[in-house]
GROMACS .gro file of C-alpha atoms in nm:
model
  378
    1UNK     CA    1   6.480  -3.695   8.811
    2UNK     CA    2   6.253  -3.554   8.583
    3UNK     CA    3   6.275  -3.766   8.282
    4UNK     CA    4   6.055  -3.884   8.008
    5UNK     CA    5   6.094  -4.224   8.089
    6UNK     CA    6   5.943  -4.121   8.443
    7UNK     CA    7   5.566  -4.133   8.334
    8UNK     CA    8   5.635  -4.428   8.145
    9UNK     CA    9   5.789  -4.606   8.397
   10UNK     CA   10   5.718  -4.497   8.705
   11UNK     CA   11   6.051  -4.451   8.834
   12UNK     CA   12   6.285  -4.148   8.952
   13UNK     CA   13   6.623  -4.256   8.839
   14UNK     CA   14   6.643  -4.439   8.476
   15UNK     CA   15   6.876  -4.741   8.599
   16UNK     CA   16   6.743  -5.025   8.404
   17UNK     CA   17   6.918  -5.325   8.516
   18UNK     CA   18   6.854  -5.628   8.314
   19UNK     CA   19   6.943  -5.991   8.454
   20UNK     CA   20   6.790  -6.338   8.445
   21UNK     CA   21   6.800  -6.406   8.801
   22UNK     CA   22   6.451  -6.297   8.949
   23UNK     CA   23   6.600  -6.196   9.242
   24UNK     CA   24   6.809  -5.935   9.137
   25UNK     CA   25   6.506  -5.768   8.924
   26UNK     CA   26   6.302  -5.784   9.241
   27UNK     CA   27   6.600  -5.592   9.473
   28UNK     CA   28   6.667  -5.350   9.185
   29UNK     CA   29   6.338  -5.240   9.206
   30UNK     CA   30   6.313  -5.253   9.559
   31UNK     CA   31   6.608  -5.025   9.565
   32UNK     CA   32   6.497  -4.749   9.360
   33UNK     CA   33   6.582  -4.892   8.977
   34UNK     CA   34   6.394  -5.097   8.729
   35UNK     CA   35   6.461  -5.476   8.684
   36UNK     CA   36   6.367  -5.625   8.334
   37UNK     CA   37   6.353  -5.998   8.393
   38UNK     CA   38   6.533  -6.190   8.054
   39UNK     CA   39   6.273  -6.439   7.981
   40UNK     CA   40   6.442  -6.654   7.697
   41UNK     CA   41   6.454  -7.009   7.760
   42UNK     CA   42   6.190  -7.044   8.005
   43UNK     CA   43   5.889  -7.239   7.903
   44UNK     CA   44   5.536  -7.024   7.942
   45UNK     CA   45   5.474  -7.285   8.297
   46UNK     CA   46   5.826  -7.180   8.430
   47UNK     CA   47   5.792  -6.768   8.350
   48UNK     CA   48   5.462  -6.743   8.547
   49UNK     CA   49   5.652  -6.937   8.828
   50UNK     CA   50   5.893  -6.670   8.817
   51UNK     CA   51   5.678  -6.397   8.736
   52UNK     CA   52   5.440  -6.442   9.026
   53UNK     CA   53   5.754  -6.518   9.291
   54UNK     CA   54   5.847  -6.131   9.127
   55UNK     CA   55   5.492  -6.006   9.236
   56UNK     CA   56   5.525  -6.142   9.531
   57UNK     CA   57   5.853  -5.966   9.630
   58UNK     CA   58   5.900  -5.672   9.455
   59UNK     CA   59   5.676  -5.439   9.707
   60UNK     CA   60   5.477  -5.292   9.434
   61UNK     CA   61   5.768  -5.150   9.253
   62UNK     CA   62   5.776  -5.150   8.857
   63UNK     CA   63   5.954  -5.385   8.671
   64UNK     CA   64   5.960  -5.535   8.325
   65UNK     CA   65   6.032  -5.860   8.080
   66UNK     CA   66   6.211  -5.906   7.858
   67UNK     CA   67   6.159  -6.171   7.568
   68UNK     CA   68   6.397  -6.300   7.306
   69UNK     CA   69   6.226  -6.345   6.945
   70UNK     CA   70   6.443  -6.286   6.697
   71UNK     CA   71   6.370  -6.128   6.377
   72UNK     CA   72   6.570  -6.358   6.170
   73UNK     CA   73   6.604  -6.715   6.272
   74UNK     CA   74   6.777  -6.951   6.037
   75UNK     CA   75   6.629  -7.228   6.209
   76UNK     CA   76   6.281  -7.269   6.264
   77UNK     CA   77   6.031  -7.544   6.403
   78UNK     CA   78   5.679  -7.652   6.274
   79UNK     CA   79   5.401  -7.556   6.514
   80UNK     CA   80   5.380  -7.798   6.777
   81UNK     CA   81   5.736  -7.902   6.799
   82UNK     CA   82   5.996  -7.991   7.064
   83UNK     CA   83   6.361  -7.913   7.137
   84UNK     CA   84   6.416  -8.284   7.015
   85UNK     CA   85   6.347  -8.204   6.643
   86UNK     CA   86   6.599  -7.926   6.684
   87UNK     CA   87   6.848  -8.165   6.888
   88UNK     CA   88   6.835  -8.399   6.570
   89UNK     CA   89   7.025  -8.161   6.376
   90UNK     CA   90   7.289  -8.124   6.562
   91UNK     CA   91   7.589  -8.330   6.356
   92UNK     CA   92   7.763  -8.600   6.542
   93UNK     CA   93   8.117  -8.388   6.444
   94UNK     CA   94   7.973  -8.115   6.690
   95UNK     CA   95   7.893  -8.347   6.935
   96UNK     CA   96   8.214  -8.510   6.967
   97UNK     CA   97   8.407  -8.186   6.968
   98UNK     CA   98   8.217  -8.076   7.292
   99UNK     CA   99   8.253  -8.451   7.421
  100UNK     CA  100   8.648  -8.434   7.358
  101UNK     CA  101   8.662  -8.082   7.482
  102UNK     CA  102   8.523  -8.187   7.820
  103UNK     CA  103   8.715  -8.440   7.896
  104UNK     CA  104   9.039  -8.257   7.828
  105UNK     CA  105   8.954  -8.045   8.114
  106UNK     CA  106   8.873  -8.289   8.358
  107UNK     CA  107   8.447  -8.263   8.295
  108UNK     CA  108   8.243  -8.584   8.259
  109UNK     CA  109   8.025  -8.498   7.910
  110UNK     CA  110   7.812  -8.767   8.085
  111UNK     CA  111   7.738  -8.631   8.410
  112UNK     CA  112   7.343  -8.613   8.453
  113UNK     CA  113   7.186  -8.333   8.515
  114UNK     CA  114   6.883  -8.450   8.658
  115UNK     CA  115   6.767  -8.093   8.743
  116UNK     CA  116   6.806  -7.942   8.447
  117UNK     CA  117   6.492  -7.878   8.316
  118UNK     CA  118   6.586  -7.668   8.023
  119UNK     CA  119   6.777  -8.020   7.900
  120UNK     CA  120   6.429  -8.199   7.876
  121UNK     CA  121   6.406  -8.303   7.452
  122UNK     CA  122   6.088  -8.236   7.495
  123UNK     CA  123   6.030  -7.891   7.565
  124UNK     CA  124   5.952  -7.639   7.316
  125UNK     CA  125   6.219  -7.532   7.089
  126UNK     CA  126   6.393  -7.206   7.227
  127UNK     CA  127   6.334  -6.845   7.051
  128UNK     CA  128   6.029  -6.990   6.803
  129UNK     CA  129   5.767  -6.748   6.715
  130UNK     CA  130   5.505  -6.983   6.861
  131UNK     CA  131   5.631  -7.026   7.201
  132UNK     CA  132   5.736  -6.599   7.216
  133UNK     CA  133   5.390  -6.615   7.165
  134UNK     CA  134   5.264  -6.811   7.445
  135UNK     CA  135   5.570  -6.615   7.690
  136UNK     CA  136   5.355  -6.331   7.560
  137UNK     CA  137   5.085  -6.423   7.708
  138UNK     CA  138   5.214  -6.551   8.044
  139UNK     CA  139   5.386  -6.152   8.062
  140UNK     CA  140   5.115  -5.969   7.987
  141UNK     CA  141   4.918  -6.119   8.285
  142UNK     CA  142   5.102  -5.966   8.523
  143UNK     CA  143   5.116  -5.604   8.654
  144UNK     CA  144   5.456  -5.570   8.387
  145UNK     CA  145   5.552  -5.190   8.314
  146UNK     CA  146   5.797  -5.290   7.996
  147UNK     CA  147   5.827  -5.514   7.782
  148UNK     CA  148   6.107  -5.585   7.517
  149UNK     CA  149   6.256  -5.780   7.255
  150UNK     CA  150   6.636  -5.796   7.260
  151UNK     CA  151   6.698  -5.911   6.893
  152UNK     CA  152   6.534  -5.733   6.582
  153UNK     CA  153   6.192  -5.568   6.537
  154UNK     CA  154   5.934  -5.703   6.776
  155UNK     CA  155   5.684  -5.905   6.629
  156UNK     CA  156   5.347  -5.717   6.539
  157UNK     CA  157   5.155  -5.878   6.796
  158UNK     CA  158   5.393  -5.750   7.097
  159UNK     CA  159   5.351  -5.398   6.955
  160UNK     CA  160   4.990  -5.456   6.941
  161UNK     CA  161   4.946  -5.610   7.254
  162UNK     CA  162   5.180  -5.350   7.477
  163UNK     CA  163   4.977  -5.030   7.301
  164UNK     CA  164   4.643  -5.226   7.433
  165UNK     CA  165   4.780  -5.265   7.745
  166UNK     CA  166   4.906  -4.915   7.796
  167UNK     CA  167   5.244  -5.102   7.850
  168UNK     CA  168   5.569  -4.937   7.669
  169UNK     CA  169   5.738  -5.190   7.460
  170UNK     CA  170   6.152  -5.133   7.402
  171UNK     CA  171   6.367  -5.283   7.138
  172UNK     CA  172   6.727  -5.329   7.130
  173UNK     CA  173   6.970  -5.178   6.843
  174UNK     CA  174   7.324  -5.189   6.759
  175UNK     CA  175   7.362  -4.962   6.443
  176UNK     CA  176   7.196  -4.660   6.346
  177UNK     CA  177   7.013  -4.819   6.059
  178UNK     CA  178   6.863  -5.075   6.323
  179UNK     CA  179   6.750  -4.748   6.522
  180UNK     CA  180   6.533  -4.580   6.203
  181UNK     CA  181   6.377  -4.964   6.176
  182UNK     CA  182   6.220  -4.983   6.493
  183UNK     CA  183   6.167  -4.583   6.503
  184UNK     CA  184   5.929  -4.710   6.191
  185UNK     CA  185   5.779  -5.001   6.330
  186UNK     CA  186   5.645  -4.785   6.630
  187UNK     CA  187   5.848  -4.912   6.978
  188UNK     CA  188   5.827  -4.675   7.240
  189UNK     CA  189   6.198  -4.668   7.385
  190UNK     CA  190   6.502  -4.780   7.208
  191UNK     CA  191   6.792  -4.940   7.408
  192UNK     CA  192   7.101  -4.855   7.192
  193UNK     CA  193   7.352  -5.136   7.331
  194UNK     CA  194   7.739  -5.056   7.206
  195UNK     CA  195   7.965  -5.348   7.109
  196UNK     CA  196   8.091  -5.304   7.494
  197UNK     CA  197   7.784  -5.515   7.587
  198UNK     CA  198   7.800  -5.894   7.722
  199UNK     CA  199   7.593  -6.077   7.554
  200UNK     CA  200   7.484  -5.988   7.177
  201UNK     CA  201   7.576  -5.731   7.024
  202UNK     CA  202   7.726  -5.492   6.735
  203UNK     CA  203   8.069  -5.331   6.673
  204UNK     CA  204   8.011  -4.991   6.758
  205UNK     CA  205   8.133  -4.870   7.058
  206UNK     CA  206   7.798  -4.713   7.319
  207UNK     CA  207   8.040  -4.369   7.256
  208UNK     CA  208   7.962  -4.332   6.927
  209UNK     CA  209   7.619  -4.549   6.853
  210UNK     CA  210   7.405  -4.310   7.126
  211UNK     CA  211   7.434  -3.973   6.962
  212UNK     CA  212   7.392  -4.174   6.649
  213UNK     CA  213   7.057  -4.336   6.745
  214UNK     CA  214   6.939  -3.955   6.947
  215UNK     CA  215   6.954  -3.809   6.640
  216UNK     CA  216   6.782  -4.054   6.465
  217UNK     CA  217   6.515  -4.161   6.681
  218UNK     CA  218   6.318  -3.841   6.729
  219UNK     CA  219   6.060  -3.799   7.010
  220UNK     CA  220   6.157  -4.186   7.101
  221UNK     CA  221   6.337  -4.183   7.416
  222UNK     CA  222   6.655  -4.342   7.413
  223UNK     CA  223   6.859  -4.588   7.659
  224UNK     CA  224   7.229  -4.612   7.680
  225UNK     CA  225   7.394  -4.978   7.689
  226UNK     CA  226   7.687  -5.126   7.662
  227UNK     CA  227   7.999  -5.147   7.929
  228UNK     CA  228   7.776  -4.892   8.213
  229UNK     CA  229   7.923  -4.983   8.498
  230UNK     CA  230   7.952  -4.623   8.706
  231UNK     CA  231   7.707  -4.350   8.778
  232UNK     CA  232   7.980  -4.168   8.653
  233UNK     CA  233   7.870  -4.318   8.335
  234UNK     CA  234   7.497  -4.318   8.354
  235UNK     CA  235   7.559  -3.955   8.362
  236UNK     CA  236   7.787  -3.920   8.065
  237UNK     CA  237   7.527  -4.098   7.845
  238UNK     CA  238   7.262  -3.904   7.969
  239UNK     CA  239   7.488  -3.586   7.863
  240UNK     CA  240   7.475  -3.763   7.512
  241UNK     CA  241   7.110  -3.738   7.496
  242UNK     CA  242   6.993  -4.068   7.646
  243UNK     CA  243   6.723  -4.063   7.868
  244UNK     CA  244   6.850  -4.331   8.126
  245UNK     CA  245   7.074  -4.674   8.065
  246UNK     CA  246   7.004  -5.006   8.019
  247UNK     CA  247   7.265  -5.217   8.224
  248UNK     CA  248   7.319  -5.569   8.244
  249UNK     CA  249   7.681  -5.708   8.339
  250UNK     CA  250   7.713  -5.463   8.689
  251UNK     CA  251   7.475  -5.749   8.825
  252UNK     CA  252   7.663  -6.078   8.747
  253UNK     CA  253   7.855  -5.963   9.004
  254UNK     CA  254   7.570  -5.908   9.311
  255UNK     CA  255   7.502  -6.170   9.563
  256UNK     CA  256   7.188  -6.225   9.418
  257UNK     CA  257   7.259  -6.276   9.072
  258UNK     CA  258   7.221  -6.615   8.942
  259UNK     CA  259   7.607  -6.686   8.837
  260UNK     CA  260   7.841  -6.960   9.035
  261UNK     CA  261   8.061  -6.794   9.324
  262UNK     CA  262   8.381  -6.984   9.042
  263UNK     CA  263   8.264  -6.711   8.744
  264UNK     CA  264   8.199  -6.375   9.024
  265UNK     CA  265   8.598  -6.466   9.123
  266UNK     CA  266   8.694  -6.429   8.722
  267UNK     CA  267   8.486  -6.118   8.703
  268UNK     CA  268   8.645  -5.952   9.000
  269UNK     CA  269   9.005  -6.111   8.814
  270UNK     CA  270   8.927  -6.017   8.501
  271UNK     CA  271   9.044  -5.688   8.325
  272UNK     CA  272   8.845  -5.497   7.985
  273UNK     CA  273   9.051  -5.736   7.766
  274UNK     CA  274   8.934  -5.979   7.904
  275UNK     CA  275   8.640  -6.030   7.712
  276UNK     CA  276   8.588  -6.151   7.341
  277UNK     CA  277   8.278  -6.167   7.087
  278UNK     CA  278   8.224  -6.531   7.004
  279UNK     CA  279   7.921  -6.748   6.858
  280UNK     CA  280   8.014  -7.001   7.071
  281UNK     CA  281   7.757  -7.006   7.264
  282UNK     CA  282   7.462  -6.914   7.105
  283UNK     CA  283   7.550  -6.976   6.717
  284UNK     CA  284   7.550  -6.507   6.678
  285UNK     CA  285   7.805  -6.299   6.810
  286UNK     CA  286   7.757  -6.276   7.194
  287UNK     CA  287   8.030  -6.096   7.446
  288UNK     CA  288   8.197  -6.338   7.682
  289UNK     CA  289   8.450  -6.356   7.898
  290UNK     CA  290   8.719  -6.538   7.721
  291UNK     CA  291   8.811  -6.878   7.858
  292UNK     CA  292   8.904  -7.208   7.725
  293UNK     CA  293   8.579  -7.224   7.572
  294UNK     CA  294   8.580  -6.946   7.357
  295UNK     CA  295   8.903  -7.036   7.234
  296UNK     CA  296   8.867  -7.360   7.121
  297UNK     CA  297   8.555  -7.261   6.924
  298UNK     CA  298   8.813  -7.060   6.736
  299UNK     CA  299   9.111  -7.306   6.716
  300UNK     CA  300   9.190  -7.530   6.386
  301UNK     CA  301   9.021  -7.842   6.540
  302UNK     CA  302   8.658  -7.661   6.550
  303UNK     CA  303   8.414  -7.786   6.354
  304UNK     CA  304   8.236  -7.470   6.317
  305UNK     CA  305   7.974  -7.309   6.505
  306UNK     CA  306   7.609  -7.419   6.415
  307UNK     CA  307   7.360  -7.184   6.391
  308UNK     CA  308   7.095  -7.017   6.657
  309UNK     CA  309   6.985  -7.253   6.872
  310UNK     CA  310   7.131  -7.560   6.779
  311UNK     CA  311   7.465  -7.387   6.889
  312UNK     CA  312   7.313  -7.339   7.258
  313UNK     CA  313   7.143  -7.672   7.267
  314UNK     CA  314   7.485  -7.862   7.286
  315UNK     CA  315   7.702  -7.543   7.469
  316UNK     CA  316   7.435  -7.455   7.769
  317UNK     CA  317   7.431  -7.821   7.930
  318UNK     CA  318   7.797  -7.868   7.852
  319UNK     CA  319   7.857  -7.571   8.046
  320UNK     CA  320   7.646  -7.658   8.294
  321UNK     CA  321   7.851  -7.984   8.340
  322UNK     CA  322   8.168  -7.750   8.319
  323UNK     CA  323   8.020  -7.495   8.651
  324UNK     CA  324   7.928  -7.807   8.875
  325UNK     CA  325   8.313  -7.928   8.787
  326UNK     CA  326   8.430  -7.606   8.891
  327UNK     CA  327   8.253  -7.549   9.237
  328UNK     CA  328   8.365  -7.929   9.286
  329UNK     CA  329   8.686  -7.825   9.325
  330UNK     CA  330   8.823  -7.942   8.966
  331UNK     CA  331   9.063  -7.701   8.893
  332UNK     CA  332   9.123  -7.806   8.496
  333UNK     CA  333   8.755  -7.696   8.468
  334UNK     CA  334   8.758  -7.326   8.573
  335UNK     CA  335   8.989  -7.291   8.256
  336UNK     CA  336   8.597  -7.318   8.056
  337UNK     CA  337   8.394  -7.165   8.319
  338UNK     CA  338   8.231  -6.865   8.126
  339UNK     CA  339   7.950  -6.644   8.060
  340UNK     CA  340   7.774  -6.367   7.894
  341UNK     CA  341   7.954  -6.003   8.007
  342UNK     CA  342   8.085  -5.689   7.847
  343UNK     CA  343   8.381  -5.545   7.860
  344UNK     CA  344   8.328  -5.297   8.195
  345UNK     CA  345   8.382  -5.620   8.355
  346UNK     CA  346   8.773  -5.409   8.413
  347UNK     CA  347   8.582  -5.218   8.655
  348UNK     CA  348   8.411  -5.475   8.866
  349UNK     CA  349   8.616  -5.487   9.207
  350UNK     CA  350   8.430  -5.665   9.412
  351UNK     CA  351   8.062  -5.872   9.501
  352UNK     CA  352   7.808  -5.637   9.633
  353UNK     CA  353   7.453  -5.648   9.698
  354UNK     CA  354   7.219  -5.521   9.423
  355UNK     CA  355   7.111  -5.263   9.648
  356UNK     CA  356   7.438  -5.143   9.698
  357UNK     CA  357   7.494  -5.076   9.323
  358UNK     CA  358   7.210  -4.889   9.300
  359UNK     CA  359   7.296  -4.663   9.589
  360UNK     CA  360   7.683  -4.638   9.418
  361UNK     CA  361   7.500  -4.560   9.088
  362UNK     CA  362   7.261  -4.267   9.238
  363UNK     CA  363   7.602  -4.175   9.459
  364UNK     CA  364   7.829  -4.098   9.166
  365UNK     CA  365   7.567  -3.961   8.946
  366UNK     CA  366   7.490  -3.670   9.155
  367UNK     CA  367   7.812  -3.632   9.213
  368UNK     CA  368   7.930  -3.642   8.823
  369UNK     CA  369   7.626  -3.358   8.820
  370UNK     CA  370   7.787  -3.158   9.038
  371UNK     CA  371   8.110  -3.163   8.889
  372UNK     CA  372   7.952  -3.044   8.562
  373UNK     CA  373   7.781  -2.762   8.714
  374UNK     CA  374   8.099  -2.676   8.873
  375UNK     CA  375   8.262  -2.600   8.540
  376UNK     CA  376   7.930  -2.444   8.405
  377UNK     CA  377   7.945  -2.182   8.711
  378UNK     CA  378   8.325  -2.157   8.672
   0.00000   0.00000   0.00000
C-alpha cells in the first residue's frame, strides 16, 4: 500500500497495533504490522530489558514506543523522588475502601506480591517529567521507528530529540481542538482515538472525530483509533481520510498478549455495552470493561477517586491481588477482574494468535476494497 506513512515507517499496510506486552509488538511486526510498545510504568532499567528482548526478536522489522507524559499532571514529584512520597498521599479513607472492597469478594488485600516490582515504594514516581525523561533516553537507543506520547502535547525535548534522530514522533488526540495543538507544536502523525477506545479517552465517537482532525491537520498524516477491530474497518477510516489505524484492544485478546486467560474469557463474553468510562483506575477517564470494580467506584459508599497516579498506586496492586484470586479458582473474584478495552470488544469472538489478526486484518481489507470498486465500476 502506497501510503505516506510508508516512508516513514517502513511498512506496507498501516496496522499500528499498540499493546504493553513485548511479545505481541514483536509478532505484529513480524507479521507484516507495526507494534508500538506502551512504555508507562516501567522504570528506564526495566524498558531497556524489554527493549533489547524486542531487538532481539523482532527480525529487523520496525516498531515503535510509546511513552506516557502527560501534559497536565495535578500531581507532581520533586526531582529525585520515589513512588513512596506519592504513596503518602494516599488518605487512609481510600485505603480502606479498596481493603473492604477486597474482601467482599473473597481477595486477601494482604496477599504479597513478592514479584511485583512496579509495587516497590521506592521506585520512581509514575508519569513525572523527570523519569519520561530518562525512558527517553533508554528509547532512543534503540533502532525505534516511532515514538509517541499518548496524553497531551509531547514535551519539547521528545520533539527535539525524534527530529534529530530522523525518528517520527505521534501524539494522541480526542477533540478537534487537541488536533490544531499538536498540528502547532510540530508532531509528525496524529493518532485521532474516538471515545470507542479502551483506555483514555474523549467523547467523540472515531466516526465523527477523523474527518474532524483530516481537515484540520493538513499535510500531517492522520491515524484512526478507537473500537478498530475489522479490516473492514481499517478500510472505512482510511475512506475518511486516515492514513492507517492505530489499534489497541484487538490484541488483549491474542495468545501473546499479556492479560490473564480469566479477563480473554470476559472479552470473548462480553458485548459493546459492556464497557464503561471510569477514573477508577487511573484517577482520568479510561475505557474498561465494566465489572464490580468500576461500579463500586461509582456507588454511594466511594470515597471518590484521587487524582493521576495516586488513583493507580492503590487500584494496580489491588487488582493484581484480584487476577491471582481469579486464576485460583475464586469465583467471587472474577466479579472485579478488569482492564483497559474499548467498546469493539462486541466483536471479539475468540483468542487468536497476533499473526492471525494481522492476516484477518489484510484479508478483509482487500476485500472491503473490492467491494468498493465494485460499486464504483457498477
Amino acid at each position: 500500500m502506497n501510503t505516506r506513512l510508508r516512508p516513514m515507517l517502513g511498512i506496507d499496510f498501516p496496522l499500528l497495533a499498540f499493546s504493553h506486552c513485548r511479545d505481541v509488538v514483536a509478532a505484529v511486526s513480524r507479521a507484516g504490522g507495526f507494534g508500538v510498545f506502551g512504555a508507562a510504568g516501567y522504570t528506564p532499567e526495566e524498558l531497556e530489558a524489554e527493549l533489547r528482548w524486542i531487538d532481539a526478536h523482532v527480525e529487523g522489522k520496525p516498531y515503535g514506543v510509546d511513552l506516557l507524559i502527560p501534559e497536565n499532571l495535578s500531581i507532581r514529584t520533586e526531582a529525585g523522588a520515589s513512588s513512596a512520597d506519592l504513596l503518602a498521599q494516599i488518605p487512609p479513607q481510600h485505603r480502606d475502601f479498596v481493603r473492604g472492597l477486597l474482601q467482599r469478594h473473597g481477595v486477601d488485600p494482604d496477599r504479597p506480591l513478592n514479584d511485583r516490582r512496579r509495587d516497590d515504594p521506592d521506585r520512581p514516581p509514575p508519569y513525572q517529567r523527570e523519569t519520561g525523561e530518562r525512558l527517553m533516553d533508554v528509547a532512543f537507543r534503540h533502532p525505534i521507528r516511532l515514538i509517541a506520547n499518548a496524553l497531551g502535547v509531547p514535551p519539547a525535548s521528545m520533539l527535539e530529540r525524534a527530529k534529530a534522530g530522523g525518528i517520527p514522533c505521534a501524539a494522541l488526540v480526542g477533540a478537534r481542538e487537541h488536533a490544531l495543538r499538536q498540528v502547532q507544536a510540530g508532531v509528525d502523525i496524529i493518532v485521532a482515538q474516538g471515545g470507542e477506545a479502551g483506555g483514555h479517552c474523549g467523547e467523540v465517537s472515531t466516526m465523527v472525530l477523523v474527518p474532524e482532525v483530516v481537515r484540520v491537520a493538513g499535510d500531517t498524516p492522520v491515524l484512526a483509533a478507537g473500537g478498530i477491530m475489522t479490516g473492514r474497518q481499517m478500510a472505512g477510516c482510511m475512506a475518511m481520510g486516515a492514513a492507517g489505524v492505530w489499534t489497541g484492544s484487538v490484541w488483549l485478546a491474542t495468545a501473546e498478549a499479556e492479560t490473564s486467560p480469566v479477563f480473554r474469557e470476559k472479552m470473548v463474553a462480553a458485548r459493546s455495552r459492556d464497557t464503561v468510562r471510569s477514573r477508577g483506575r487511573t484517577g482520568k477517564p479510561a475505557r474498561q470493561l465494566k465489572s464490580a470494580w468500576t461500579e463500586a467506584w461509582e456507588g454511594p459508599d466511594s470515597p471518590g477517586t484521587l487524582p493521576m497516579p495516586l488513583q493507580g498506586l492503590i487500584s494496580e496492586p489491588a487488582m493484581a491481588r484480584v487476577n491471582r484470586a481469579a486464576e485460583g479458582g475464586n469465583e467471587a473474584a472474577r466479579a472485579l477482574v478488569s482492564y483497559f478495552v474499548g467498546q469493539g470488544v462486541g466483536l471479539v469472538e475468540s483468542v487468536q494468535s497476533c499473526r492471525g489478526v494481522v492476516d484477518s486484518f489484510m484479508q478483509e481489507f482487500a476485500e472491503a476494497l473490492e467491494d468498493m470498486q465494485a460499486l464504483a465500476a457498477g
